[in-house]
Short mmCIF file of C-alpha atoms in Angstrom, two decimals:
data_model
loop_
_atom_site.label_atom_id
_atom_site.label_comp_id
_atom_site.label_asym_id
_atom_site.label_seq_id
_atom_site.Cartn_x
_atom_site.Cartn_y
_atom_site.Cartn_z
CA UNK A 25 43.90 -8.43 -207.22
CA UNK A 26 46.34 -6.36 -205.24
CA UNK A 27 43.67 -4.81 -203.06
CA UNK A 28 41.82 -8.05 -202.41
CA UNK A 29 44.72 -9.41 -200.47
CA UNK A 30 44.92 -6.44 -198.11
CA UNK A 31 42.33 -7.23 -195.56
CA UNK A 32 41.90 -8.39 -192.03
CA UNK A 33 40.34 -11.79 -192.56
CA UNK A 34 39.85 -13.72 -195.78
CA UNK A 35 37.12 -16.37 -195.62
CA UNK A 36 36.15 -19.30 -197.79
CA UNK A 37 32.93 -21.31 -197.90
CA UNK A 38 33.39 -24.86 -196.71
CA UNK A 39 30.47 -26.04 -198.87
CA UNK A 40 30.06 -23.79 -201.91
CA UNK A 41 26.50 -23.21 -203.19
CA UNK A 42 25.33 -25.09 -206.32
CA UNK A 43 25.67 -23.51 -209.75
CA UNK A 44 22.83 -21.38 -211.01
CA UNK A 45 21.47 -20.64 -214.51
CA UNK A 46 23.49 -18.33 -216.68
CA UNK A 47 22.25 -14.77 -216.01
CA UNK A 48 19.63 -16.15 -213.63
CA UNK A 49 18.99 -15.79 -209.95
CA UNK A 50 21.43 -17.31 -207.49
CA UNK A 51 20.13 -20.33 -205.67
CA UNK A 52 18.73 -19.79 -202.21
CA UNK A 53 21.53 -20.14 -199.69
CA UNK A 54 21.11 -22.80 -197.01
CA UNK A 55 22.62 -22.86 -193.54
CA UNK A 56 25.60 -24.91 -194.70
CA UNK A 57 26.55 -22.21 -197.20
CA UNK A 58 27.32 -19.89 -194.31
CA UNK A 59 29.97 -22.14 -192.82
CA UNK A 60 33.25 -20.35 -193.42
CA UNK A 61 36.88 -21.27 -193.01
CA UNK A 62 39.52 -18.66 -192.31
CA UNK A 63 41.98 -18.60 -195.21
CA UNK A 64 44.25 -15.90 -193.89
CA UNK A 65 44.31 -13.19 -191.29
CA UNK A 66 46.19 -10.28 -192.82
CA UNK A 67 46.35 -8.34 -189.57
CA UNK A 68 49.01 -10.61 -188.15
CA UNK A 69 51.18 -10.68 -191.28
CA UNK A 70 54.21 -8.41 -191.20
CA UNK A 71 53.76 -5.48 -193.58
CA UNK A 72 56.61 -4.51 -195.90
CA UNK A 73 58.61 -1.40 -195.10
CA UNK A 74 57.50 1.92 -196.49
CA UNK A 75 59.45 4.71 -198.12
CA UNK A 76 58.92 8.39 -197.38
CA UNK A 77 60.84 11.57 -198.09
CA UNK A 78 61.69 14.02 -195.32
CA UNK A 79 60.58 17.53 -196.16
CA UNK A 80 62.63 19.22 -193.46
CA UNK A 81 65.62 18.63 -191.22
CA UNK A 82 64.73 16.25 -188.42
CA UNK A 83 67.17 15.96 -185.56
CA UNK A 84 68.84 12.59 -185.45
CA UNK A 85 67.03 11.38 -188.59
CA UNK A 86 68.15 13.30 -191.63
CA UNK A 87 67.95 16.34 -193.85
CA UNK A 88 65.21 17.45 -196.23
CA UNK A 89 65.13 15.17 -199.28
CA UNK A 90 66.44 12.10 -197.44
CA UNK A 91 64.51 8.88 -198.02
CA UNK A 92 63.40 6.96 -194.93
CA UNK A 93 62.55 3.26 -195.11
CA UNK A 94 60.67 2.16 -192.02
CA UNK A 95 57.72 0.22 -190.63
CA UNK A 96 54.46 1.64 -192.06
CA UNK A 97 52.88 2.30 -188.65
CA UNK A 98 55.93 4.12 -187.36
CA UNK A 99 56.22 6.21 -190.52
CA UNK A 100 52.53 7.08 -190.46
CA UNK A 101 52.50 8.05 -186.79
CA UNK A 102 55.85 9.77 -186.38
CA UNK A 103 56.57 11.35 -189.76
CA UNK A 104 53.53 11.59 -192.04
CA UNK A 105 50.97 12.84 -189.54
CA UNK A 106 53.15 15.57 -187.95
CA UNK A 107 54.03 16.68 -191.49
CA UNK A 108 57.76 15.94 -191.25
CA UNK A 109 57.70 13.72 -194.34
CA UNK A 110 55.78 13.22 -197.58
CA UNK A 111 54.91 10.08 -199.54
CA UNK A 112 57.55 8.92 -202.02
CA UNK A 113 55.47 9.59 -205.12
CA UNK A 114 57.28 10.21 -208.42
CA UNK A 115 56.23 13.90 -208.25
CA UNK A 116 57.62 14.28 -204.74
CA UNK A 117 60.83 12.50 -205.75
CA UNK A 118 61.27 15.14 -208.42
CA UNK A 119 60.24 18.00 -206.17
CA UNK A 120 62.68 17.16 -203.40
CA UNK A 121 65.38 16.07 -205.89
CA UNK A 122 65.89 12.68 -204.33
CA UNK A 123 68.79 10.64 -205.62
CA UNK A 124 68.21 6.99 -204.87
CA UNK A 125 71.85 5.94 -205.00
CA UNK A 126 73.25 8.98 -203.25
CA UNK A 127 75.85 7.91 -200.70
CA UNK A 128 74.70 8.67 -197.20
CA UNK A 129 76.36 11.81 -195.93
CA UNK A 130 78.93 10.94 -193.31
CA UNK A 131 77.73 11.61 -189.85
CA UNK A 132 79.74 14.37 -188.27
CA UNK A 133 78.96 12.83 -184.89
CA UNK A 134 81.14 10.17 -183.32
CA UNK A 135 78.12 7.98 -182.52
CA UNK A 136 74.43 7.90 -183.42
CA UNK A 137 73.45 8.48 -179.80
CA UNK A 138 75.61 11.53 -179.22
CA UNK A 139 72.85 13.96 -180.11
CA UNK A 140 70.57 12.40 -177.54
CA UNK A 141 73.22 12.48 -174.83
CA UNK A 142 74.01 16.09 -175.62
CA UNK A 143 70.32 17.01 -175.34
CA UNK A 144 70.05 15.24 -171.99
CA UNK A 145 73.15 16.95 -170.62
CA UNK A 146 72.20 20.41 -171.79
CA UNK A 147 68.83 20.07 -170.05
CA UNK A 148 70.46 19.02 -166.79
CA UNK A 149 70.84 21.23 -163.72
CA UNK A 150 73.70 19.56 -161.87
CA UNK A 151 73.54 19.94 -158.10
CA UNK A 152 77.02 19.71 -156.60
CA UNK A 153 76.62 18.87 -152.94
CA UNK A 154 79.46 20.26 -150.79
CA UNK A 155 80.03 20.43 -147.08
CA UNK A 156 78.65 23.34 -145.11
CA UNK A 157 81.21 22.95 -142.30
CA UNK A 158 84.48 21.68 -143.74
CA UNK A 159 86.56 23.92 -146.00
CA UNK A 160 86.87 22.76 -149.63
CA UNK A 161 87.91 23.78 -153.13
CA UNK A 162 85.93 22.49 -156.09
CA UNK A 163 87.82 19.84 -158.07
CA UNK A 164 86.91 17.66 -161.08
CA UNK A 165 86.24 14.61 -158.93
CA UNK A 166 83.53 16.53 -157.06
CA UNK A 167 81.81 17.22 -160.37
CA UNK A 168 82.32 13.61 -161.48
CA UNK A 169 80.64 12.35 -158.31
CA UNK A 170 77.73 14.73 -158.75
CA UNK A 171 77.32 13.52 -162.33
CA UNK A 172 77.28 9.93 -161.11
CA UNK A 173 74.59 10.81 -158.57
CA UNK A 174 72.54 12.33 -161.40
CA UNK A 175 72.94 9.14 -163.46
CA UNK A 176 75.76 10.10 -165.85
CA UNK A 177 79.13 8.38 -165.90
CA UNK A 178 81.62 11.10 -166.79
CA UNK A 179 85.38 10.49 -166.51
CA UNK A 180 87.49 13.23 -164.93
CA UNK A 181 89.46 13.98 -168.08
CA UNK A 182 86.21 14.81 -169.91
CA UNK A 183 85.35 17.61 -167.48
CA UNK A 184 86.58 21.13 -168.09
CA UNK A 185 86.23 23.18 -164.94
CA UNK A 186 85.03 26.80 -164.81
CA UNK A 187 87.70 29.52 -165.23
CA UNK A 188 87.92 30.71 -161.63
CA UNK A 189 88.53 28.95 -158.35
CA UNK A 190 85.41 27.95 -156.40
CA UNK A 191 85.95 27.37 -152.72
CA UNK A 192 83.83 27.30 -149.62
CA UNK A 193 81.87 26.84 -147.49
CA UNK A 194 80.37 30.09 -148.76
CA UNK A 195 76.61 30.46 -148.47
CA UNK A 196 76.57 33.22 -151.10
CA UNK A 197 77.38 30.45 -153.65
CA UNK A 198 74.03 28.82 -152.86
CA UNK A 199 72.08 30.98 -155.31
CA UNK A 200 74.81 31.29 -157.97
CA UNK A 201 75.47 29.09 -160.97
CA UNK A 202 78.22 28.29 -163.46
CA UNK A 203 78.81 25.71 -166.16
CA UNK A 204 81.33 22.96 -166.78
CA UNK A 205 82.15 21.69 -170.25
CA UNK A 206 81.89 17.96 -170.85
CA UNK A 207 83.62 16.33 -173.82
CA UNK A 208 81.84 13.27 -175.19
CA UNK A 209 83.92 10.65 -177.00
CA UNK A 210 86.76 13.21 -177.13
CA UNK A 211 84.95 15.09 -179.92
CA UNK A 212 81.65 16.74 -179.02
CA UNK A 213 81.45 19.28 -176.24
CA UNK A 214 78.41 20.27 -174.23
CA UNK A 215 77.94 22.81 -171.45
CA UNK A 216 76.24 21.65 -168.24
CA UNK A 217 74.67 24.05 -165.79
CA UNK A 218 75.94 23.49 -162.20
CA UNK A 219 74.81 24.78 -158.84
CA UNK A 220 76.46 24.31 -155.45
CA UNK A 221 74.41 23.05 -152.54
CA UNK A 222 75.72 23.26 -149.00
CA UNK A 223 75.04 20.16 -147.03
CA UNK A 224 74.90 19.58 -143.27
CA UNK A 225 72.91 17.43 -140.86
CA UNK A 226 70.67 18.29 -137.94
CA UNK A 227 69.83 21.88 -137.19
CA UNK A 228 72.52 23.11 -139.59
CA UNK A 229 70.67 21.64 -142.58
CA UNK A 230 69.45 24.23 -145.08
CA UNK A 231 65.68 24.31 -145.58
CA UNK A 232 64.20 22.53 -148.56
CA UNK A 233 63.33 24.81 -151.47
CA UNK A 234 60.55 23.63 -153.76
CA UNK A 235 61.35 23.40 -157.45
CA UNK A 236 64.78 24.90 -156.87
CA UNK A 237 65.95 23.63 -160.28
CA UNK A 238 63.40 25.83 -162.04
CA UNK A 239 64.59 29.04 -160.42
CA UNK A 240 66.65 31.54 -162.34
CA UNK A 241 69.90 32.39 -160.50
CA UNK A 242 72.82 34.70 -161.08
CA UNK A 243 75.99 33.58 -162.85
CA UNK A 244 79.02 33.14 -160.62
CA UNK A 245 81.46 34.24 -163.30
CA UNK A 246 80.42 37.21 -165.42
CA UNK A 247 82.17 35.80 -168.53
CA UNK A 248 79.82 32.75 -168.42
CA UNK A 249 76.66 34.83 -168.24
CA UNK A 250 75.92 34.78 -171.96
CA UNK A 251 76.27 31.01 -172.38
CA UNK A 252 74.17 30.34 -169.29
CA UNK A 253 71.40 32.50 -170.61
CA UNK A 254 71.21 30.39 -173.77
CA UNK A 255 71.14 27.06 -171.93
CA UNK A 256 67.56 25.80 -171.59
CA UNK A 257 66.15 25.69 -168.07
CA UNK A 258 63.75 22.86 -167.16
CA UNK A 259 60.11 23.93 -166.97
CA UNK B 17 -13.75 -19.21 -225.92
CA UNK B 18 -14.09 -15.93 -224.19
CA UNK B 19 -12.28 -17.18 -221.12
CA UNK B 20 -9.22 -18.27 -223.10
CA UNK B 21 -9.06 -14.84 -224.75
CA UNK B 22 -9.22 -13.24 -221.35
CA UNK B 23 -6.42 -15.50 -220.17
CA UNK B 24 -4.24 -14.58 -223.13
CA UNK B 25 -4.76 -10.85 -222.56
CA UNK B 26 -3.93 -11.34 -218.89
CA UNK B 27 -0.74 -13.12 -219.92
CA UNK B 28 0.08 -10.33 -222.32
CA UNK B 29 -0.55 -7.72 -219.67
CA UNK B 30 1.56 -9.54 -217.11
CA UNK B 31 4.40 -9.63 -219.61
CA UNK B 32 4.23 -5.92 -220.26
CA UNK B 33 3.70 -5.01 -216.59
CA UNK B 34 6.79 -3.64 -215.01
CA UNK B 35 7.21 -3.07 -211.33
CA UNK B 36 7.84 0.55 -210.49
CA UNK B 37 11.38 1.32 -209.46
CA UNK B 38 12.60 3.42 -206.60
CA UNK B 39 12.94 6.50 -208.80
CA UNK B 40 9.43 6.27 -210.24
CA UNK B 41 7.35 6.61 -207.09
CA UNK B 42 6.08 9.90 -205.68
CA UNK B 43 8.47 12.78 -205.17
CA UNK B 44 11.44 10.57 -206.09
CA UNK B 45 10.30 11.08 -209.67
CA UNK B 46 11.74 14.56 -209.51
CA UNK B 47 15.23 13.59 -208.34
CA UNK B 48 17.78 14.95 -210.82
CA UNK B 49 20.02 12.67 -212.90
CA UNK B 50 22.96 13.94 -210.82
CA UNK B 51 21.59 12.10 -207.79
CA UNK B 52 20.76 9.02 -209.86
CA UNK B 53 24.39 8.89 -210.90
CA UNK B 54 25.54 8.99 -207.29
CA UNK B 55 22.97 6.36 -206.33
CA UNK B 56 24.30 4.09 -209.05
CA UNK B 57 27.83 4.52 -207.80
CA UNK B 58 26.77 3.90 -204.22
CA UNK B 59 24.14 1.17 -204.26
CA UNK B 60 24.06 -0.45 -207.71
CA UNK B 61 27.77 -0.90 -208.31
CA UNK B 62 29.19 -4.06 -206.75
CA UNK B 63 31.84 -3.37 -204.10
CA UNK B 64 35.27 -4.94 -204.40
CA UNK B 65 35.69 -8.35 -202.77
CA UNK B 66 37.25 -7.76 -199.37
CA UNK B 67 36.55 -10.84 -197.29
CA UNK B 68 37.04 -13.52 -199.92
CA UNK B 69 39.29 -14.20 -202.89
CA UNK B 70 37.19 -14.33 -206.08
CA UNK B 71 38.14 -16.95 -208.65
CA UNK B 72 39.58 -15.59 -211.88
CA UNK B 73 38.37 -16.50 -215.35
CA UNK B 74 35.13 -17.85 -216.78
CA UNK B 75 35.55 -21.62 -216.71
CA UNK B 76 37.33 -24.24 -214.72
CA UNK B 77 37.87 -27.94 -215.16
CA UNK B 78 36.87 -30.42 -212.51
CA UNK B 79 40.06 -32.15 -211.42
CA UNK B 80 38.49 -35.56 -210.89
CA UNK B 81 36.09 -35.91 -213.81
CA UNK B 82 37.53 -33.39 -216.28
CA UNK B 83 34.14 -31.70 -216.57
CA UNK B 84 34.09 -28.06 -217.68
CA UNK B 85 32.21 -25.94 -215.16
CA UNK B 86 31.43 -22.22 -215.14
CA UNK B 87 32.92 -20.05 -212.42
CA UNK B 88 30.28 -18.24 -210.40
CA UNK B 89 31.49 -16.05 -207.56
CA UNK B 90 28.72 -15.83 -204.97
CA UNK B 91 29.64 -12.98 -202.62
CA UNK B 92 29.79 -13.55 -198.89
CA UNK B 93 26.90 -11.54 -197.37
CA UNK B 94 28.12 -8.70 -195.14
CA UNK B 95 26.45 -7.02 -192.20
CA UNK B 96 26.68 -3.26 -191.96
CA UNK B 97 26.14 -2.15 -188.34
CA UNK B 98 25.18 1.45 -187.59
CA UNK B 99 28.69 2.11 -186.27
CA UNK B 100 30.11 1.69 -189.77
CA UNK B 101 28.87 5.19 -190.57
CA UNK B 102 30.87 6.75 -187.71
CA UNK B 103 34.20 5.45 -188.96
CA UNK B 104 36.05 4.64 -192.15
CA UNK B 105 36.53 0.88 -192.31
CA UNK B 106 37.94 0.71 -195.84
CA UNK B 107 35.30 -1.67 -197.21
CA UNK B 108 35.46 -4.10 -194.31
CA UNK B 109 32.30 -5.18 -192.54
CA UNK B 110 30.99 -7.79 -190.16
CA UNK B 111 30.52 -11.34 -191.44
CA UNK B 112 27.89 -13.49 -189.77
CA UNK B 113 28.21 -17.21 -190.24
CA UNK B 114 29.26 -20.50 -188.75
CA UNK B 115 32.48 -22.24 -187.86
CA UNK B 116 32.84 -25.97 -188.17
CA UNK B 117 35.48 -26.59 -185.55
CA UNK B 118 35.23 -30.35 -185.38
CA UNK B 119 33.92 -32.83 -187.96
CA UNK B 120 31.91 -34.64 -185.29
CA UNK B 121 30.45 -31.52 -183.64
CA UNK B 122 27.62 -29.29 -184.69
CA UNK B 123 28.61 -26.00 -186.42
CA UNK B 124 28.98 -22.98 -184.13
CA UNK B 125 27.67 -19.49 -184.92
CA UNK B 126 30.43 -16.93 -185.27
CA UNK B 127 30.80 -13.24 -186.11
CA UNK B 128 33.96 -12.06 -187.83
CA UNK B 129 34.34 -8.43 -186.76
CA UNK B 130 37.14 -6.17 -188.04
CA UNK B 131 39.69 -4.84 -185.54
CA UNK B 132 38.94 -1.15 -185.10
CA UNK B 133 41.26 1.53 -183.81
CA UNK B 134 41.12 5.27 -183.45
CA UNK B 135 43.82 7.22 -185.18
CA UNK B 136 44.52 10.48 -186.94
CA UNK B 137 44.09 11.09 -190.65
CA UNK B 138 45.28 14.21 -192.40
CA UNK B 139 43.33 15.90 -195.15
CA UNK B 140 45.46 18.19 -197.28
CA UNK B 141 42.58 19.86 -199.11
CA UNK B 142 40.69 20.61 -195.90
CA UNK B 143 43.99 21.57 -194.21
CA UNK B 144 43.13 19.67 -191.04
CA UNK B 145 43.71 16.54 -188.98
CA UNK B 146 40.77 14.31 -188.09
CA UNK B 147 40.41 11.71 -185.40
CA UNK B 148 38.50 8.75 -186.85
CA UNK B 149 37.87 5.08 -186.20
CA UNK B 150 39.66 3.04 -188.83
CA UNK B 151 40.94 -0.44 -189.56
CA UNK B 152 44.45 -1.41 -190.58
CA UNK B 153 43.18 -1.84 -194.12
CA UNK B 154 42.11 1.81 -194.27
CA UNK B 155 45.58 2.99 -193.28
CA UNK B 156 47.12 0.65 -195.85
CA UNK B 157 44.79 1.96 -198.54
CA UNK B 158 45.61 5.56 -197.59
CA UNK B 159 49.30 4.78 -197.85
CA UNK B 160 48.84 3.01 -201.18
CA UNK B 161 46.95 5.99 -202.59
CA UNK B 162 49.60 8.41 -201.25
CA UNK B 163 47.22 10.32 -198.99
CA UNK B 164 43.77 10.44 -197.44
CA UNK B 165 42.31 12.82 -200.02
CA UNK B 166 43.56 10.72 -202.94
CA UNK B 167 42.06 7.64 -201.32
CA UNK B 168 38.63 9.23 -200.87
CA UNK B 169 38.55 10.84 -204.30
CA UNK B 170 39.73 7.76 -206.19
CA UNK B 171 37.52 5.21 -204.45
CA UNK B 172 33.89 4.80 -205.62
CA UNK B 173 31.09 5.27 -203.08
CA UNK B 174 30.26 1.55 -202.94
CA UNK B 175 33.73 0.81 -201.55
CA UNK B 176 33.76 3.70 -199.09
CA UNK B 177 30.48 2.45 -197.58
CA UNK B 178 30.41 4.75 -194.56
CA UNK B 179 28.41 7.99 -194.51
CA UNK B 180 31.32 9.78 -192.82
CA UNK B 181 33.64 9.03 -195.75
CA UNK B 182 31.00 10.08 -198.28
CA UNK B 183 30.31 13.35 -196.49
CA UNK B 184 34.03 14.06 -196.28
CA UNK B 185 34.39 13.32 -199.98
CA UNK B 186 31.59 15.73 -200.78
CA UNK B 187 33.23 18.31 -198.53
CA UNK B 188 36.56 17.91 -200.29
CA UNK B 189 34.96 18.16 -203.75
CA UNK B 190 33.08 21.33 -202.80
CA UNK B 191 36.30 22.76 -201.42
CA UNK B 192 38.08 22.02 -204.70
CA UNK B 193 35.30 23.53 -206.80
CA UNK B 194 35.61 26.72 -204.76
CA UNK B 195 39.37 26.75 -205.31
CA UNK B 196 40.55 25.76 -201.81
CA UNK B 197 39.45 28.83 -199.78
CA UNK B 198 41.07 27.37 -196.66
CA UNK B 199 44.48 28.20 -198.09
CA UNK B 200 43.56 31.84 -198.81
CA UNK B 201 46.40 33.01 -196.54
CA UNK B 202 48.99 31.23 -198.70
CA UNK B 203 48.29 31.64 -202.45
CA UNK B 204 51.33 29.57 -203.48
CA UNK B 205 50.27 26.55 -201.45
CA UNK B 206 46.68 27.03 -202.61
CA UNK B 207 47.73 26.80 -206.26
CA UNK B 208 49.89 23.76 -205.50
CA UNK B 209 47.06 21.88 -203.80
CA UNK B 210 44.57 22.79 -206.51
CA UNK B 211 46.98 21.64 -209.21
CA UNK B 212 47.47 18.30 -207.45
CA UNK B 213 43.79 17.48 -207.02
CA UNK B 214 42.07 19.20 -209.96
CA UNK B 215 42.13 16.01 -212.06
CA UNK B 216 39.35 14.59 -209.88
CA UNK B 217 37.04 17.49 -210.73
CA UNK B 218 36.83 16.40 -214.37
CA UNK B 219 34.50 13.51 -213.52
CA UNK B 220 31.92 15.66 -211.71
CA UNK B 221 29.83 18.68 -212.68
CA UNK B 222 29.04 21.23 -209.93
CA UNK B 223 25.46 19.95 -209.80
CA UNK B 224 26.66 16.38 -209.29
CA UNK B 225 28.85 17.51 -206.42
CA UNK B 226 25.86 19.25 -204.87
CA UNK B 227 23.91 15.98 -204.95
CA UNK B 228 26.85 13.78 -203.95
CA UNK B 229 26.88 11.95 -200.63
CA UNK B 230 23.20 12.48 -199.78
CA UNK B 231 21.19 9.67 -198.26
CA UNK B 232 17.86 8.78 -199.84
CA UNK B 233 15.94 10.72 -197.21
CA UNK B 234 18.22 13.77 -197.46
CA UNK B 235 17.85 13.82 -201.24
CA UNK B 236 14.06 13.67 -201.00
CA UNK B 237 14.06 16.47 -198.43
CA UNK B 238 16.24 18.52 -200.74
CA UNK B 239 13.85 18.02 -203.67
CA UNK B 240 10.86 18.89 -201.49
CA UNK B 241 12.56 22.04 -200.23
CA UNK B 242 13.49 23.13 -203.74
CA UNK B 243 9.96 22.53 -204.92
CA UNK B 244 8.52 24.51 -202.05
CA UNK B 245 10.87 27.40 -202.67
CA UNK B 246 10.06 27.41 -206.40
CA UNK B 247 6.27 27.75 -206.10
CA UNK B 248 5.81 29.65 -202.92
CA UNK B 249 2.18 30.87 -202.56
CA UNK B 250 1.79 34.66 -202.79
CA UNK B 251 -0.61 36.13 -200.22
CA UNK B 252 -3.82 37.28 -201.88
CA UNK B 253 -3.77 40.56 -199.98
CA UNK B 254 -0.60 41.65 -201.75
CA UNK B 255 -2.07 40.64 -205.12
CA UNK B 256 -5.23 42.65 -204.48
CA UNK B 257 -3.25 45.62 -203.23
CA UNK B 258 -1.15 45.57 -206.37
CA UNK B 259 -4.27 45.39 -208.52
CA UNK B 260 -5.87 48.25 -206.63
CA UNK B 261 -2.82 50.47 -206.97
CA UNK B 262 -2.74 49.79 -210.69
CA UNK B 263 -6.43 50.59 -211.00
CA UNK B 264 -6.02 53.83 -209.05
CA UNK B 265 -3.11 54.82 -211.23
CA UNK B 266 -5.13 54.10 -214.33
CA UNK B 267 -7.97 56.28 -212.99
CA UNK B 268 -5.51 59.11 -212.45
CA UNK B 269 -5.68 59.24 -208.62
CA UNK B 270 -2.31 59.83 -207.06
CA UNK B 271 -1.38 59.40 -203.44
CA UNK B 272 -0.34 62.79 -201.97
CA UNK B 273 1.73 63.20 -198.76
CA UNK B 274 -1.34 64.55 -196.95
CA UNK B 275 -3.34 61.47 -197.79
CA UNK B 276 -0.46 59.25 -196.66
CA UNK B 277 -0.62 60.94 -193.29
CA UNK B 278 -4.33 60.30 -193.15
CA UNK B 279 -3.75 56.66 -193.85
CA UNK B 280 -1.21 56.38 -191.06
CA UNK B 281 -3.72 58.07 -188.74
CA UNK B 282 -6.52 55.81 -189.75
CA UNK B 283 -4.45 52.66 -189.40
CA UNK B 284 -3.63 53.49 -185.78
CA UNK B 285 -7.22 53.62 -184.57
CA UNK B 286 -6.43 50.84 -182.14
CA UNK B 287 -3.98 53.05 -180.24
CA UNK B 288 -6.75 55.54 -179.50
CA UNK B 289 -8.58 52.97 -177.45
CA UNK B 290 -7.99 53.11 -173.73
CA UNK B 291 -8.51 49.59 -172.53
CA UNK B 292 -7.52 50.38 -168.95
CA UNK B 293 -9.77 53.41 -168.43
CA UNK B 294 -13.19 53.47 -166.78
CA UNK B 295 -16.13 51.83 -168.48
CA UNK B 296 -17.74 55.02 -169.76
CA UNK B 297 -14.37 56.30 -171.05
CA UNK B 298 -13.83 53.25 -173.24
CA UNK B 299 -14.75 53.87 -176.81
#
């Protein structure tokens, strides 16, 4: 009975055929016996949520052995097919030592979206546009403005500047890089790769370099070299 | 008098006459019971009701008159288009019929066709992902059976319907019989998979698996091929040569190396001929 109900369309005869002899042939069906009414279309009915067990750590979702309860399509597409999760059979429950009533481990993050923000920021190559003519010294508000231009709202107190003083205009800075440390929600910290670009109009303008964000450049401060090497560069 | 006797014998004969079945004509006579078993599972067994809700029980009472009436579930006839064999529709098929949209209008022909989509299924035994055309019901059935392999192995052939599913099932069964050679690089995983699926092997013998998932034509071809291989005609020249050698041995004549050389010389008489020489040079 359970399986009968799981179908796309369930039909019913409007005029059922007459009864036939016990164990005999069914009566010949007439045209009217093929007139059907739709009883139910199961494709448009919301399916109940499905349970699966993660078999490895998935970023932003959970650890191995955690039970996920989600829409069946989403579970099938995003977790079962890539092999990140297994069906919640009794054998798998035992294998992954799932405790149904286990309290959810407290998130060490200050918000569920922090991981995503951190990933976005660590992928970023922040171009800090400075004047090519006027003298300047790099200050937090410069970095804040550059962040805003890149689509991130970062308050000044969240920005930790690099150790040394950066001042210009100095065209040797053009192919150097450093990182600033951004603190999210006053808890998580993430390093953001920064590069200085000297800006001017007219004939003074520096020529456009194609895919300049993909290029590997030298670190400005030798003590930052190791961290910069570990930061991912966009491809 | 005589005519009535003739009539009675004719009646008797007609009673005893039985129409020959599919398995009693021609080469089909030689199909093994293993294939008959599969055929039964595929074509004789009634598939589960998918597009209608069958009434439960044996009897019902008419609400108006209180009459007791038997319950007879007459299945809704399904159409199986050729495309059904290229996907796995989970028992769904096309229904051809009419809709009565208005009591004062003539009925309108209508086809109820399942919604198809292409998605990925994962076979653990075959250690691969497959891109197949399925319906939502198939995915639901796979999820209910806790996996694609479990779904195929647990479901009888009449409910799988499509040739693709049957061939995959046969493939999976053969793989299991051979002990999952696709996991040879990882013996631990291999043992795990085999342990999980070995229960399904108990309902098939190796011969049954060999004959599983074959169409009627394929099965007949297989029988014909087996028959041909079994009684392959032996060329008479080899029979005569054998006889001659035996006779020579019996007479005490043995082939010496010198004679063997002679034979090789005599057999290559054709090479002595010079077809491209002048007329008088030709032998």
